[in-house]
CSV table of C-alpha atoms in Angstrom, one decimal:
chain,number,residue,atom,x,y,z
A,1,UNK,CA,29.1,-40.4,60.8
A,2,UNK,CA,25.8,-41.5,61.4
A,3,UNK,CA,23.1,-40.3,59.0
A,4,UNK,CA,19.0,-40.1,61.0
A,5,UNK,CA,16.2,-39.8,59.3
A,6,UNK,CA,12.8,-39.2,60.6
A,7,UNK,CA,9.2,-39.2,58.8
A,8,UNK,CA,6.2,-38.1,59.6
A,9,UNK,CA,3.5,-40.2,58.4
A,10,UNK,CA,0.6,-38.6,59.4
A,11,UNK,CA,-2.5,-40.8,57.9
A,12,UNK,CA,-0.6,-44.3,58.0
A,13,UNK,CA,-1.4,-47.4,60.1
A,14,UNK,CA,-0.4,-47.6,63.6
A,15,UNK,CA,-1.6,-51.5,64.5
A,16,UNK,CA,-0.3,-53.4,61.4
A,17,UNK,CA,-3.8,-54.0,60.4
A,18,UNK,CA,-3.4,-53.8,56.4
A,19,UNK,CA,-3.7,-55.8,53.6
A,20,UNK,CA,0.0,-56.2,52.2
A,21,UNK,CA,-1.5,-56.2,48.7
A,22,UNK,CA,-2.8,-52.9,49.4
A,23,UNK,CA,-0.4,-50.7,50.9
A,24,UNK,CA,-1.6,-47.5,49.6
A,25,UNK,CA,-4.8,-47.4,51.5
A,26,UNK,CA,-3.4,-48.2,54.7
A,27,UNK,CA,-2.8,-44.2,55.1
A,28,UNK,CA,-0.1,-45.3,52.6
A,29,UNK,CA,2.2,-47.0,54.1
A,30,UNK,CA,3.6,-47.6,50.4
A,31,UNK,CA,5.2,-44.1,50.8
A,32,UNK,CA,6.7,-44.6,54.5
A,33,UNK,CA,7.8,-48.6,52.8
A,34,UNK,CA,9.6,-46.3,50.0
A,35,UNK,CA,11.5,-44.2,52.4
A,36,UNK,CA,12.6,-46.4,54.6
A,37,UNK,CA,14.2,-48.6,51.3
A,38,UNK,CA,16.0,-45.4,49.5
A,39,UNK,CA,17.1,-44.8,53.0
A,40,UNK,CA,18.9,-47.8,53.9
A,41,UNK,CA,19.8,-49.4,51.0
A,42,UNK,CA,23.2,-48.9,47.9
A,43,UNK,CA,23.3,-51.3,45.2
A,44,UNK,CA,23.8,-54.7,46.6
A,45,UNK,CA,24.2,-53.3,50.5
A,46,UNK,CA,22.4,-51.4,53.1
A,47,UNK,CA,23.8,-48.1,54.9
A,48,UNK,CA,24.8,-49.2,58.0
A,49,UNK,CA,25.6,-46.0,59.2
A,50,UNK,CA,22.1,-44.7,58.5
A,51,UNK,CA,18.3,-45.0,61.1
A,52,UNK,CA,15.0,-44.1,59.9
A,53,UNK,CA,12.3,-43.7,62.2
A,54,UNK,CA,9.0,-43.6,60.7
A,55,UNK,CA,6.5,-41.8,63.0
A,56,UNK,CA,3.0,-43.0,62.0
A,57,UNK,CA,-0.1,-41.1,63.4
A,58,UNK,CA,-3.2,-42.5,61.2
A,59,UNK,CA,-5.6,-45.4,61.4
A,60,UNK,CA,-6.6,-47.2,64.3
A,61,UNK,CA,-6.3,-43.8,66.5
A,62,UNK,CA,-6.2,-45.8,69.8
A,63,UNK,CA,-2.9,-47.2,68.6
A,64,UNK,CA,-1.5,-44.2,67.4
A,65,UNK,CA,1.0,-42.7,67.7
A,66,UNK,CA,3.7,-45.2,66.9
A,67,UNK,CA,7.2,-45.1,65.7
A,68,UNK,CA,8.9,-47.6,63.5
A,69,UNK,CA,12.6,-47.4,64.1
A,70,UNK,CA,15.0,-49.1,61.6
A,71,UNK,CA,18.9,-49.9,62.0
A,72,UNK,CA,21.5,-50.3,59.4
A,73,UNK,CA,23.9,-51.2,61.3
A,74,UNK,CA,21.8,-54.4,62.6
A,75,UNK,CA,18.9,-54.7,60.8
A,76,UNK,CA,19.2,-58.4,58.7
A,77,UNK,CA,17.1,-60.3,56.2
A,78,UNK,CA,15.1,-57.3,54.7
A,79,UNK,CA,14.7,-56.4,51.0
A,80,UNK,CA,14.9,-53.8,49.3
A,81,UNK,CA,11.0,-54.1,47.5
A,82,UNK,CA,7.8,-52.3,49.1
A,83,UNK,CA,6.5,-55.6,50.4
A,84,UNK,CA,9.6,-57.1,52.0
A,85,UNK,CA,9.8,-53.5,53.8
A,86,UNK,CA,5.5,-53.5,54.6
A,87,UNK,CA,6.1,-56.8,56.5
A,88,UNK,CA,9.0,-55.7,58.6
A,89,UNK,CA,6.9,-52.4,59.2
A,90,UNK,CA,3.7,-55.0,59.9
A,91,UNK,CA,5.7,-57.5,62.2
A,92,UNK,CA,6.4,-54.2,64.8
A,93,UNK,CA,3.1,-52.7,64.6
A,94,UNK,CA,1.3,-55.8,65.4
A,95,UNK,CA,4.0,-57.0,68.3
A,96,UNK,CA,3.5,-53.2,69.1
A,97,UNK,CA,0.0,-53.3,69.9
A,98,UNK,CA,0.2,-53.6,74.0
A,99,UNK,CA,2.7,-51.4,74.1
A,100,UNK,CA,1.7,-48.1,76.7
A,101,UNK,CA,3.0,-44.4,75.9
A,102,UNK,CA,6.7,-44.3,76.5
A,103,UNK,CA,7.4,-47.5,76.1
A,104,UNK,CA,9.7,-49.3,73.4
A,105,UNK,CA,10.6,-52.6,72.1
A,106,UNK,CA,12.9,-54.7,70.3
A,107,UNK,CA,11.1,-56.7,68.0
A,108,UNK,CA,14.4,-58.0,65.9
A,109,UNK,CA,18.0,-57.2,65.3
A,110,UNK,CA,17.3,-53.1,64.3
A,111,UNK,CA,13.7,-52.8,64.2
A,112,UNK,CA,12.4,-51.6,67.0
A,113,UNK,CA,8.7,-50.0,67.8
A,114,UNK,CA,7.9,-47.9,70.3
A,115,UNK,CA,4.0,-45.6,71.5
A,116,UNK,CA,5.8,-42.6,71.3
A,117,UNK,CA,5.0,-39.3,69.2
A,118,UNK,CA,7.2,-37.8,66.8
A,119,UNK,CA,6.9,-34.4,68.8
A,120,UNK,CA,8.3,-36.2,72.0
A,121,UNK,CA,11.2,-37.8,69.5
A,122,UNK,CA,12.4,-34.8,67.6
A,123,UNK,CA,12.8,-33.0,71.0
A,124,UNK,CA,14.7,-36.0,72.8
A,125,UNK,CA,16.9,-35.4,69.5
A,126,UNK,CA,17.6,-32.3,69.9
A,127,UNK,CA,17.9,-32.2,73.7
A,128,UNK,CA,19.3,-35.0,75.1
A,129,UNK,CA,21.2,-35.9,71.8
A,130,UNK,CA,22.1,-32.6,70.9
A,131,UNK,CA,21.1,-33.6,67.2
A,132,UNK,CA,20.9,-30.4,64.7
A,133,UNK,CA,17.4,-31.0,63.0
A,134,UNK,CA,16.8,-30.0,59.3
A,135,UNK,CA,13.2,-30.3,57.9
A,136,UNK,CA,12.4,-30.5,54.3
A,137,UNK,CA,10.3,-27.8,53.0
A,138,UNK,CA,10.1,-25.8,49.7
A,139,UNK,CA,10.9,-22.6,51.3
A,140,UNK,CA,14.5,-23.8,53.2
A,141,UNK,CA,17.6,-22.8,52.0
A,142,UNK,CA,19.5,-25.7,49.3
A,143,UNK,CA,21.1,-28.1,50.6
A,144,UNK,CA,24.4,-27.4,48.5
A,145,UNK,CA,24.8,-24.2,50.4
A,146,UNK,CA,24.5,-25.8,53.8
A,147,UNK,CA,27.3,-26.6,56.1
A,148,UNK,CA,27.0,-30.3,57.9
A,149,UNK,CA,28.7,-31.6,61.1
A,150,UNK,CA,27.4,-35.5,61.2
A,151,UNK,CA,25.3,-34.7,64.1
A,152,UNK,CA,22.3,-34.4,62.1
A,153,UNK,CA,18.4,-35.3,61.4
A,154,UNK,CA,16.6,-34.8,58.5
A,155,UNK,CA,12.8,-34.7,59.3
A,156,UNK,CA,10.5,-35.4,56.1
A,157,UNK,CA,6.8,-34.8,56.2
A,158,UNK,CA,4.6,-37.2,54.0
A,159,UNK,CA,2.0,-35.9,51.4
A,160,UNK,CA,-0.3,-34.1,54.1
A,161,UNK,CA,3.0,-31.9,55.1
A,162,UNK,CA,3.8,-30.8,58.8
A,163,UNK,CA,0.9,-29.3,60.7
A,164,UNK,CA,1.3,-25.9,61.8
A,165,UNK,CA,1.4,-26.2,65.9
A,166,UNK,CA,4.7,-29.4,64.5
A,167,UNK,CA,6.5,-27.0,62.6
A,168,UNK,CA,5.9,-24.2,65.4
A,169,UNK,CA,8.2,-26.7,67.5
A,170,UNK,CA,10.5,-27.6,65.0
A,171,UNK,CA,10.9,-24.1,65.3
A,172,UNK,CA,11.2,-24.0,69.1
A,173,UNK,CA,14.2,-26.0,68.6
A,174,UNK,CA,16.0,-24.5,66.4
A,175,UNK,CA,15.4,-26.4,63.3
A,176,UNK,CA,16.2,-25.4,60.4
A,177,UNK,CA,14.3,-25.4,56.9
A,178,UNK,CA,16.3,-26.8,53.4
A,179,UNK,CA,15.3,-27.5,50.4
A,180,UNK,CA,16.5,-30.2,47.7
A,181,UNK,CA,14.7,-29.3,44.6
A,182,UNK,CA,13.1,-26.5,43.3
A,183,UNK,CA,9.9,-28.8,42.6
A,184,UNK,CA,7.3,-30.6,45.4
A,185,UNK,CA,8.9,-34.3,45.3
A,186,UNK,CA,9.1,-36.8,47.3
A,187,UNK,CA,9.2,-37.8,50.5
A,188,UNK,CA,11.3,-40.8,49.6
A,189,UNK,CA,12.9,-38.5,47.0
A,190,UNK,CA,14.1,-36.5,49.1
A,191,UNK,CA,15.8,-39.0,51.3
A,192,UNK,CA,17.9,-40.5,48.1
A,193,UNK,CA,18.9,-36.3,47.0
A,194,UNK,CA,19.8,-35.8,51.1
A,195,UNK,CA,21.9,-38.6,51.2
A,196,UNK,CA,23.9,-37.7,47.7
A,197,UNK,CA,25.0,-34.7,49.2
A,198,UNK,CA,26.6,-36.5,51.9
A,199,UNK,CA,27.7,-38.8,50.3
A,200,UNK,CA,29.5,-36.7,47.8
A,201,UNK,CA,30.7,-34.3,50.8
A,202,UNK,CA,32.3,-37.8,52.9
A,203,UNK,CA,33.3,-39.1,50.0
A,204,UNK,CA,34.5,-37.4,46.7
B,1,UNK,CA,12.1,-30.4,26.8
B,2,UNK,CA,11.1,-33.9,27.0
B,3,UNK,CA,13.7,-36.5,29.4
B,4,UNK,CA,13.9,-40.0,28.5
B,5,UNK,CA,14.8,-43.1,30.1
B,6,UNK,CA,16.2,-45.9,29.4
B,7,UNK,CA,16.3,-48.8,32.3
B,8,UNK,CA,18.3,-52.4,30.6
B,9,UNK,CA,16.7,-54.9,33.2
B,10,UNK,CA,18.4,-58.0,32.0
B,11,UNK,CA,16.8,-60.6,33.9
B,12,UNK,CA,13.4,-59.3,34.5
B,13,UNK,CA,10.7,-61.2,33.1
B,14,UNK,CA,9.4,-60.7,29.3
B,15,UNK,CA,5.5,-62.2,29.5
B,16,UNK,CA,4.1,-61.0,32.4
B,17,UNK,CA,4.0,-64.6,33.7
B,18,UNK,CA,5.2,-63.4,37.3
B,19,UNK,CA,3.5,-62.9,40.7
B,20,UNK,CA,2.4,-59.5,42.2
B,21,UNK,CA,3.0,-60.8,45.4
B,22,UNK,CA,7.1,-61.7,44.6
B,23,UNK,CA,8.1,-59.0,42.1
B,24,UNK,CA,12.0,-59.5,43.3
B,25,UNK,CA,11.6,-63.2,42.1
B,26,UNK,CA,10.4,-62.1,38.6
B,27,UNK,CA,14.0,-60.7,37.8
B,28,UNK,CA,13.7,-58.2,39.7
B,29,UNK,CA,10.8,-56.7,38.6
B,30,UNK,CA,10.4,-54.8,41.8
B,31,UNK,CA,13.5,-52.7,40.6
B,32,UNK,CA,11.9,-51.9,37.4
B,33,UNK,CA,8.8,-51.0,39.0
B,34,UNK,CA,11.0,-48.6,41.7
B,35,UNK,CA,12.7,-46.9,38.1
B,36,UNK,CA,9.3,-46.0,36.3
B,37,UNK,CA,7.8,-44.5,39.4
B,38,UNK,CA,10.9,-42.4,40.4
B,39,UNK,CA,11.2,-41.2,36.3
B,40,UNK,CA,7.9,-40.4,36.5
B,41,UNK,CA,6.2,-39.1,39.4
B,42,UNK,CA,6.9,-35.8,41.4
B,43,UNK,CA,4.8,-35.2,44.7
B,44,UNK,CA,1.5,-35.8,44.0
B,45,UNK,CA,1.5,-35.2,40.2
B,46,UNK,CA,3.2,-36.7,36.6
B,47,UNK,CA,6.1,-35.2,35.0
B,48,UNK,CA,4.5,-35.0,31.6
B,49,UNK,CA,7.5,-34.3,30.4
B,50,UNK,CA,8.9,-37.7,30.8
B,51,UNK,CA,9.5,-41.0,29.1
B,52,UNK,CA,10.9,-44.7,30.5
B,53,UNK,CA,11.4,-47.1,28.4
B,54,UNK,CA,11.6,-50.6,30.7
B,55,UNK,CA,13.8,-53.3,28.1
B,56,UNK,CA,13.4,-56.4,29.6
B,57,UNK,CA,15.9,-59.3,28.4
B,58,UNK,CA,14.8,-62.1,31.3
B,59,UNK,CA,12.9,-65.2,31.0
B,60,UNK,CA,11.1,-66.8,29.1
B,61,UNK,CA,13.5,-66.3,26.6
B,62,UNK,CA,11.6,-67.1,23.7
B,63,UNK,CA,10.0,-63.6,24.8
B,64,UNK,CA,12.5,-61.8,25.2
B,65,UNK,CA,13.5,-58.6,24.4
B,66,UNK,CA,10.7,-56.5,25.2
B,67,UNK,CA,10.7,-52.5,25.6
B,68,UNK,CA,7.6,-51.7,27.9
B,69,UNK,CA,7.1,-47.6,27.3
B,70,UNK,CA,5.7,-45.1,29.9
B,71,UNK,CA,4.9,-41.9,28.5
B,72,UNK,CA,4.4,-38.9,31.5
B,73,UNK,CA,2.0,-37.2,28.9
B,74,UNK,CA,-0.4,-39.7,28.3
B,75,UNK,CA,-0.4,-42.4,30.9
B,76,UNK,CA,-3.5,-42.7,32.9
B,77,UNK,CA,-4.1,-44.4,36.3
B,78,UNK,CA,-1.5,-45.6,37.3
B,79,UNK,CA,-0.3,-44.7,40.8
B,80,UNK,CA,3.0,-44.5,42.7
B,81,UNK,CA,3.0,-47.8,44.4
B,82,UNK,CA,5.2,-51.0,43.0
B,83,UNK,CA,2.3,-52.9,42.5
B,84,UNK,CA,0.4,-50.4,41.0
B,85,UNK,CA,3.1,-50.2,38.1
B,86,UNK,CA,3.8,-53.7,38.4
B,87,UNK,CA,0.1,-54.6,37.2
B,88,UNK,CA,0.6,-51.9,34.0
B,89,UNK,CA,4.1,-53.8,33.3
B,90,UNK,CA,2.2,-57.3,33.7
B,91,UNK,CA,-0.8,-56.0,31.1
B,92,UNK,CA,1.6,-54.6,28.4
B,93,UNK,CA,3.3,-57.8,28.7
B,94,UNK,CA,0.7,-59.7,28.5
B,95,UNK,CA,-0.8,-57.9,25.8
B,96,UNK,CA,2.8,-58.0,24.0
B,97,UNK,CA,3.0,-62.4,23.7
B,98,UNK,CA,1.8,-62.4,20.3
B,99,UNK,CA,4.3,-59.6,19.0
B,100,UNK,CA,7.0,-60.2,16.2
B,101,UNK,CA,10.2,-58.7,16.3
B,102,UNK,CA,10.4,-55.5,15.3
B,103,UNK,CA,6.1,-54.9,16.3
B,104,UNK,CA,4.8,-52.5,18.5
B,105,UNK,CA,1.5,-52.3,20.4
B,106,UNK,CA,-0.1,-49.1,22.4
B,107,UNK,CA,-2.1,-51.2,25.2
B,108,UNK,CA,-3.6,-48.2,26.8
B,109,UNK,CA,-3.1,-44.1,26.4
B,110,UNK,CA,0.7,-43.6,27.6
B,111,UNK,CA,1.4,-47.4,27.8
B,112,UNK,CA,3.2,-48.7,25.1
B,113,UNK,CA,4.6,-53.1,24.5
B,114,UNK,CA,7.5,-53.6,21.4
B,115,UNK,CA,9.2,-57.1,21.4
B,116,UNK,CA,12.7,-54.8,20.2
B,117,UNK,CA,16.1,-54.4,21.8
B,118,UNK,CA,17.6,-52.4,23.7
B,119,UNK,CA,20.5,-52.0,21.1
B,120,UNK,CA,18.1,-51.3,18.3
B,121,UNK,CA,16.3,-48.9,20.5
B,122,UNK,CA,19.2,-47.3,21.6
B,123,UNK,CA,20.7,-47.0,17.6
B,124,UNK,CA,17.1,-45.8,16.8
B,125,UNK,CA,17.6,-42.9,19.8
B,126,UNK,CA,21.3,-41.7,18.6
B,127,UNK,CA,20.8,-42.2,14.5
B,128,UNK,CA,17.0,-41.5,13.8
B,129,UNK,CA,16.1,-39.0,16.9
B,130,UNK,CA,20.0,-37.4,17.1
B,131,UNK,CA,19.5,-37.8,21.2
B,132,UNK,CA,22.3,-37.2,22.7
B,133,UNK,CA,22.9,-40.7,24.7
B,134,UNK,CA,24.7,-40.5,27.9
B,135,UNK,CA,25.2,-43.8,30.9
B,136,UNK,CA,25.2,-44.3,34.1
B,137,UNK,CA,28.6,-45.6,35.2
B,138,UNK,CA,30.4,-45.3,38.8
B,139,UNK,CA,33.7,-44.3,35.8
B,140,UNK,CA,31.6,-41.5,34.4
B,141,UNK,CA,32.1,-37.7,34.7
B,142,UNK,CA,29.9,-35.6,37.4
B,143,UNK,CA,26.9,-34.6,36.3
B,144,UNK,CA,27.1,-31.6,37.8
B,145,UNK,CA,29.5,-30.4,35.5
B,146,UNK,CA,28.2,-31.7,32.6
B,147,UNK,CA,26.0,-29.3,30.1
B,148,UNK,CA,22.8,-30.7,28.7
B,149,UNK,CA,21.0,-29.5,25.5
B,150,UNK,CA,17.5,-30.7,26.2
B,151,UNK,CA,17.9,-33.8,23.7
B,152,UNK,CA,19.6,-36.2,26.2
B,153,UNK,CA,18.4,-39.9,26.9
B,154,UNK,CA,19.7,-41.4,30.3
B,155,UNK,CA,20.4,-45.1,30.0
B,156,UNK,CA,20.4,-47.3,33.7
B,157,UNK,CA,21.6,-50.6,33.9
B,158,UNK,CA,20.0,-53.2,36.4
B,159,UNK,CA,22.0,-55.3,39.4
B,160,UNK,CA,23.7,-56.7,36.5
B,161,UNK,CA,25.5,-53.6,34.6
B,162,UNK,CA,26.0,-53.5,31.4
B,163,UNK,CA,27.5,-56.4,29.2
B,164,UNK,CA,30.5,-55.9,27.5
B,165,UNK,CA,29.2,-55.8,24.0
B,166,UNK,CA,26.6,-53.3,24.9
B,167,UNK,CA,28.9,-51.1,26.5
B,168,UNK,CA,31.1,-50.9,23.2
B,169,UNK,CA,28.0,-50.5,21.6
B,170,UNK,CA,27.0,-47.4,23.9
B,171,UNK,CA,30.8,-46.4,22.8
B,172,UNK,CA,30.6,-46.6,19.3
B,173,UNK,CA,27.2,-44.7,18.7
B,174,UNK,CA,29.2,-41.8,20.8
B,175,UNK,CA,27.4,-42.4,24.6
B,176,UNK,CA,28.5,-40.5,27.3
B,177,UNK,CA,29.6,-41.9,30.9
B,178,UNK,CA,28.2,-39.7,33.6
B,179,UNK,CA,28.2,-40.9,37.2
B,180,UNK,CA,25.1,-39.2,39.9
B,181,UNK,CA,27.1,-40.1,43.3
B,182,UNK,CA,30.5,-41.8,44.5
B,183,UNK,CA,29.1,-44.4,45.3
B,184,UNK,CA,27.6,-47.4,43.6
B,185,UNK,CA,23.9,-46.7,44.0
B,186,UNK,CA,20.6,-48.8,42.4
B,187,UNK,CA,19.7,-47.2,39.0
B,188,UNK,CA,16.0,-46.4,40.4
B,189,UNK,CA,18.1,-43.6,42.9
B,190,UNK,CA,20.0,-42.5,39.8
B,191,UNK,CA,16.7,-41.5,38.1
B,192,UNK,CA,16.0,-39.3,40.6
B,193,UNK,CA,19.8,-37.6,40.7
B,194,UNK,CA,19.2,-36.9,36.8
B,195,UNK,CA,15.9,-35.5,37.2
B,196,UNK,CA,16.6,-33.1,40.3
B,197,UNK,CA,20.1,-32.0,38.1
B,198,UNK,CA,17.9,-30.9,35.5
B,199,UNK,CA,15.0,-29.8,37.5
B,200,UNK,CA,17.4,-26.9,39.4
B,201,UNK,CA,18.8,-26.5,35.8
B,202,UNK,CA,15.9,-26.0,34.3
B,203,UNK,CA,13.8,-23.7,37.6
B,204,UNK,CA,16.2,-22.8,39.9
């Protein structure tokens, strides 16, 4: 089954114009690098059957917004380290830049960027895909109590959270709220406690 | 209750003689880095209640072995990135070259350098403290059915594993196997398994 994950970076880079020895104040892009690394990768192998999207809305505003689209199944020669990640995530910004709204591109095997907002993506999820859509939030229901069917995607929100008028559609379309923790983790936490219940579900 | 744990890195560097800018080439440093922040950071805040110890057995090996300690309750500015906790792992190291066997340092508030193994420290945890030791092992029984007391130090090995002798070690001083997932995951992702087992333990 495939596994889809989608963040929403709210404050992080949309042009690739960042120092890579300073991720954190590129609308911490360190955060979205950390995600995208808990989840692809096992020990010694990435998930093939896994995508994360990362849906970046910050710095320069002209660019944004911009999605970041990485493939398990293809994707080749990244690590698993911050900076091998924030270089993969700075090669598609920057051959993203001329990009216009709608528009998408292929920028190596399984990386792919696209000008399109994470509103516009969650929707063609759950419309043309016919995706179920689970967000993260404190007040959802656990995730050990939840019944899954492979046809979902997990939506995590960075440390700003969803906007209200985003989670009024999330609404809209019928996605659903769960929780993995009784604490506030994580973004990238959550990602590594989503994907042990799968795993454990598929597997033991 | 206080949780503490133990990461055996066994090729990452003793001296702090690496580069920020190529943390996987300093034995995997980057991994290191990945454990600490995942044992000790929820969203936004420090679990106070929480201690990694970082034994490092690389190169040089005239350095070698040295126990870098984080403590949740002390530690001050450090942030969540790799290379934020990579520079705190460089100074202690750094500050730790002159150490003799056996010696410990504090190098800032919550930032502690011994040139000690992990053996000793792990005898020292079982005999002196009476911790409860358990270990990450695919073999291991499901956390989720195991019962913890509040004393319990969590020991993660590296890429490497555990060598043989240090496993029958981890046997005789009456460690536990416990295994976080099905599948064979890096020990920065079991961190973060352990902590939300005890968090819904310990809240929900």
């Amino acid at each position: 089954m495939t596994r889809e994950f989608v963040l929403l970076a709210l404050k992080a880079n949309t042009d690739g114009s960042f120092n890579l020895e300073n991720l954190p104040s590129a609308g911490r892009i360190d955060l979205v690098c950390r995600c995208v690394s808990n989840a692809l990768f096992i020990s010694n192998a990435m998930r093939k059957n896994t995508i994360i999207h990362a849906c970046l809305n910050g710095f320069p505003s002209s660019q944004s917004p911009k999605i970041v689209s990485f493939y398990g199944n293809s994707l080749r020669g990244m690590e698993w380290d911050e900076l091998s990640i924030a270089r993969f995530l700075q090669k598609a910004l920057i051959a993203g830049r001329n990009l216009k709204l709608g528009e998408e591109k292929e920028v190596t095997p399984g990386l792919k960027v696209s000008k399109k907002a994470f509103e516009t993506l969650i929707q063609e999820k759950a419309k043309k895909e016919e995706k179920k859509i689970f967000y993260l939030s404190e007040k959802g229901e656990d995730i050990r109590n939840k019944k899954f069917e492979g046809n979902e995607v997990f939506v995590v929100g960075d440390f700003v959270g969803f906007p209200k008028n985003t989670e009024k559609l999330l609404k809209r379309i019928g996605a659903e709220k769960i929780k993995v923790s009784p604490l506030t983790i994580m973004a990238s936490h959550c990602i590594i406690l989503v994907h042990n219940e799968l795993d454990r579900r598929e597997i033991l």
